[in-house]
Amino acid sequence: MAEADAQSFWSRYLFSTDHKIIGLQYLFTGMFMGLVGAFLAYVFRMQLAFPGAHVPLYGVVTPLQYNALVTNHGAIMIFWVAMPILIAGLGNYLIPLMLGCDDMVFPRLNRLSYQIFFLSAVLILVSLFVPGGGFGGAWTAYPPLSASAQYNHTPWGAPLWLIAVALEFVAFLLGGINFITTVMNARAPGMGPLQIPIFVWMVVIASVVFMASVGPLVAGAIMLLFDQLLGTHFYDPKAGGDPLLWQHLFWFFGHPEVYVVLLPALGIVAEVITVFARKKLFAYKTILYTSFATGIISFFVWAHHQFVAGIDPRMAHLFTITTLIISIPIAEMTFAFIATLYGGSIELRTPMLWALAFIAEFLIGGVTGIFLGANATDIYLHDSYFVVAHFHYTFFPIAVIAGFAAITFWFPKMFGRHMNETLGKIHFWGTIIPFNFVFIPLFVLGAAGEHRRIYSYEHFSQLFTPGLQNLRVLATVALVVMLLFQFVFLYNFVRSWIAGEKAEPNPWRANTLEWAAPSPPPHGNFAEMPTVYRGPYEYSVPGRPLDYWPQHLPS
Amino acid sequence: MTRAAEFHVPLATRRSATGIPTGRLALWWVLASEIVIFGGLLASYVMFRLHHPHWAEEASHTNVWAGGFNTFVLLTSSLFAVLGHQAAEHGDGTRAARFLKLTVLGGLVFLGVKTVEWSGEISHGFTIYRDLFWTFYYTATGLHGLHVIAGMIVLWLVARDAGRGKNLHRVELIGIYWHFVDAVWIFLFPLFYIAR
Ligand code: HEM
Ligand SMILES: [Cu+2]
């Protein structure tokens, strides 16, 4: 430890190359941005429930501001919350620990990727305050709206937003390369591909999918930036360009991106449920192969976002079929999780509650997706609040529920202390119950014809009926309740970090290698670099006195 | 005092479960991500091109001779990179450095020719705004040019190290990167200059 102790505060915590510090930096930045994203949602939901009213802590929302709030809420939640928490934060923290090595193979590249990410986060926040305000052309940034300040009225906001997103992509490309090479090369002796914990596999597959899908969008973003700043016409049909090109490039990335964040979330759930059901993960290999399949199929579904954008009906059928096919591997994984739970001796600790809630809520997201994947029904539901409700039933479990499962599960490892169980359960129920009250009304509103991205429904008499308006108020009130309960979590987090009950290195009696390191692990992780003797999920093996069998213990 | 603190070289970087050196492995992933970026741009270009037959006429204003000469220059510079790698394999850092500097020189000539070409075209009214063909032309060759510049900077740094006998394994890596830059040009040249 001498080496680490000799470092100054700055080099130890702010400019560290230690994967754990970088992981926590990503985690905390993601959590902070989560508060920002949630605050934006609070402001625009208040506007929808009480049009034109003064929103506490914000003021009156103008139409342009409303667009900027929605756009940046979406972009921040995906790129600055889900990605940094699930992939970069937990991936950085856990991959070297789970592989049994001391760090990533490129520690300085790792630090660089965080610095670029941090810069991108600063830029997106700055973009909200520049003259003209933040970009309001939706997180999908369709041209021509996004391509010219003449249409979006945000001469500074739009380019800054685009540059911030592009920098974020660069950070994750660098991070992904580090992850993939680390997992390929730096595994502990004895750890074959089938001894790698599912979470690590998921992050690797996600990184490959990200890398393959984001490239064309980077090219597209360069073209969009040129349209914005130089006045070229890549996306302008008047001058021979084509706005549909952007839609193809965007969704060729955008749909796989859902799986980029989904796969690590599924990995987290898999880790948590085996531990708290004390059972072997059901069908490890099948889960692995179906994850690969999901990654590949996710490249062949993108045009389901364009069913209403002048697509040839024969193509629409093709994309309907591929879209429905992709639900098979995901359903299969869900069944594997349920089979893991079946007959297990389940302990309902907080992380387990989150993991079970993930399965339940994500199921709703998956089932409602069928309606949108089928071109005939999508033509009616497209860009309605049904869509908004559907993708929040997938994204909220991914980013928020799986995130809380992970934080509460690995907290004892990260900080050497336990979180408070009672506060954890209060926070859990205080989040899950209101969550459903926020989004179930949105399904109803969407089916009733409420179009998304509209500032106020006052001018649409058929949408401004008392019945529908009451649903809007209900969703907004539930959101406020849910947000208030997040302070329980913050309090629990800080209090437990400082004064929580001390945790042993392996409090959950788990098998994977991170639990073999001290809590919190020192720089360099392990006192003795581990060797791997078996797979990660040997729980309740018949004939053994203990119900777990860590990977690094010789037989 | 944990044992881990005694590792002066971090352990992770010394392992090689695949048998491939980590640096080379990472470089291939970098190239994979670069290929999809150029792939996206060029695929977009080709799709447009199929819908705009008049681009053939625009393309006839590009300078095939300059482009052809530059192809030759890049291929030669790639050869120097290979020779540099060979020298590094034999542990001859000074020789490797000399070849890498020749590679940088190739990059300079390439950029010089490109500058003359661009200024000629711009002065004849073929600017980035003239037509979408030219927008693509400047964007694609410009992006490639940025890769040439980045490659030259890294080549120079690696050459400096190699001259002092340090980090000889990097000679191979930057060589592979340079071949990639070369290969991209091999696609750009026919797409923008020859195919009419
Ligand atoms: C805190 C709870 C949340 C609430 C109340 C909420 C609410 C909303 C609403 C009402 C909209 C859309 C409006 C429209 O189209 O007019 C929206 C958009 C969106 N939300 Fe959320 N959201 C929440 C959390 C999340 C999370 C966790 C994610 C993703 C990880 C997310 C991702 C998005 C995206 C991508 C959009 C689309 C933005 C756009 O159209 O440009 N949201 N949200
Ligand atoms: Cu999709």
PDB file of C-alpha atoms in Angstrom, chain A residues 135 141 144-150 152 154-163 221-235 246:
ATOM      1  CA  PHE A 135     -31.088  21.961 -28.167  1.00  0.00           C
ATOM      2  CA  ALA A 141     -31.992  14.841 -33.604  1.00  0.00           C
ATOM      3  CA  PRO A 144     -33.919  19.295 -40.974  1.00  0.00           C
ATOM      4  CA  LEU A 145     -34.963  20.449 -37.482  1.00  0.00           C
ATOM      5  CA  SER A 146     -31.550  19.612 -36.039  1.00  0.00           C
ATOM      6  CA  ALA A 147     -29.545  20.766 -39.049  1.00  0.00           C
ATOM      7  CA  SER A 148     -30.300  24.445 -39.070  1.00  0.00           C
ATOM      8  CA  ALA A 149     -30.683  27.123 -36.409  1.00  0.00           C
ATOM      9  CA  GLN A 150     -33.292  28.635 -38.694  1.00  0.00           C
ATOM     10  CA  ASN A 152     -34.478  24.899 -34.100  1.00  0.00           C
ATOM     11  CA  THR A 154     -30.676  27.106 -30.876  1.00  0.00           C
ATOM     12  CA  PRO A 155     -27.584  28.325 -32.754  1.00  0.00           C
ATOM     13  CA  TRP A 156     -25.305  27.357 -29.864  1.00  0.00           C
ATOM     14  CA  GLY A 157     -27.302  24.654 -28.185  1.00  0.00           C
ATOM     15  CA  ALA A 158     -27.529  22.339 -31.195  1.00  0.00           C
ATOM     16  CA  PRO A 159     -23.819  22.132 -32.105  1.00  0.00           C
ATOM     17  CA  LEU A 160     -22.779  21.946 -28.450  1.00  0.00           C
ATOM     18  CA  TRP A 161     -25.221  19.126 -27.897  1.00  0.00           C
ATOM     19  CA  LEU A 162     -23.900  17.252 -30.913  1.00  0.00           C
ATOM     20  CA  ILE A 163     -20.278  17.736 -29.901  1.00  0.00           C
ATOM     21  CA  ALA A 221     -22.776  13.216 -36.808  1.00  0.00           C
ATOM     22  CA  ILE A 222     -19.830  14.706 -38.700  1.00  0.00           C
ATOM     23  CA  MET A 223     -22.165  15.339 -41.631  1.00  0.00           C
ATOM     24  CA  LEU A 224     -24.785  16.867 -39.322  1.00  0.00           C
ATOM     25  CA  LEU A 225     -22.208  19.100 -37.690  1.00  0.00           C
ATOM     26  CA  PHE A 226     -21.110  20.292 -41.143  1.00  0.00           C
ATOM     27  CA  ASP A 227     -24.729  21.036 -42.013  1.00  0.00           C
ATOM     28  CA  GLN A 228     -25.067  23.011 -38.780  1.00  0.00           C
ATOM     29  CA  LEU A 229     -21.809  24.917 -38.835  1.00  0.00           C
ATOM     30  CA  LEU A 230     -20.706  25.128 -42.468  1.00  0.00           C
ATOM     31  CA  GLY A 231     -24.131  25.150 -44.072  1.00  0.00           C
ATOM     32  CA  THR A 232     -23.573  22.068 -46.223  1.00  0.00           C
ATOM     33  CA  HIS A 233     -26.598  20.084 -47.409  1.00  0.00           C
ATOM     34  CA  PHE A 234     -26.107  16.435 -46.529  1.00  0.00           C
ATOM     35  CA  TYR A 235     -29.604  16.223 -45.101  1.00  0.00           C
ATOM     36  CA  TRP A 246     -29.921  10.439 -40.827  1.00  0.00           C
TER      37      TRP A 246
END
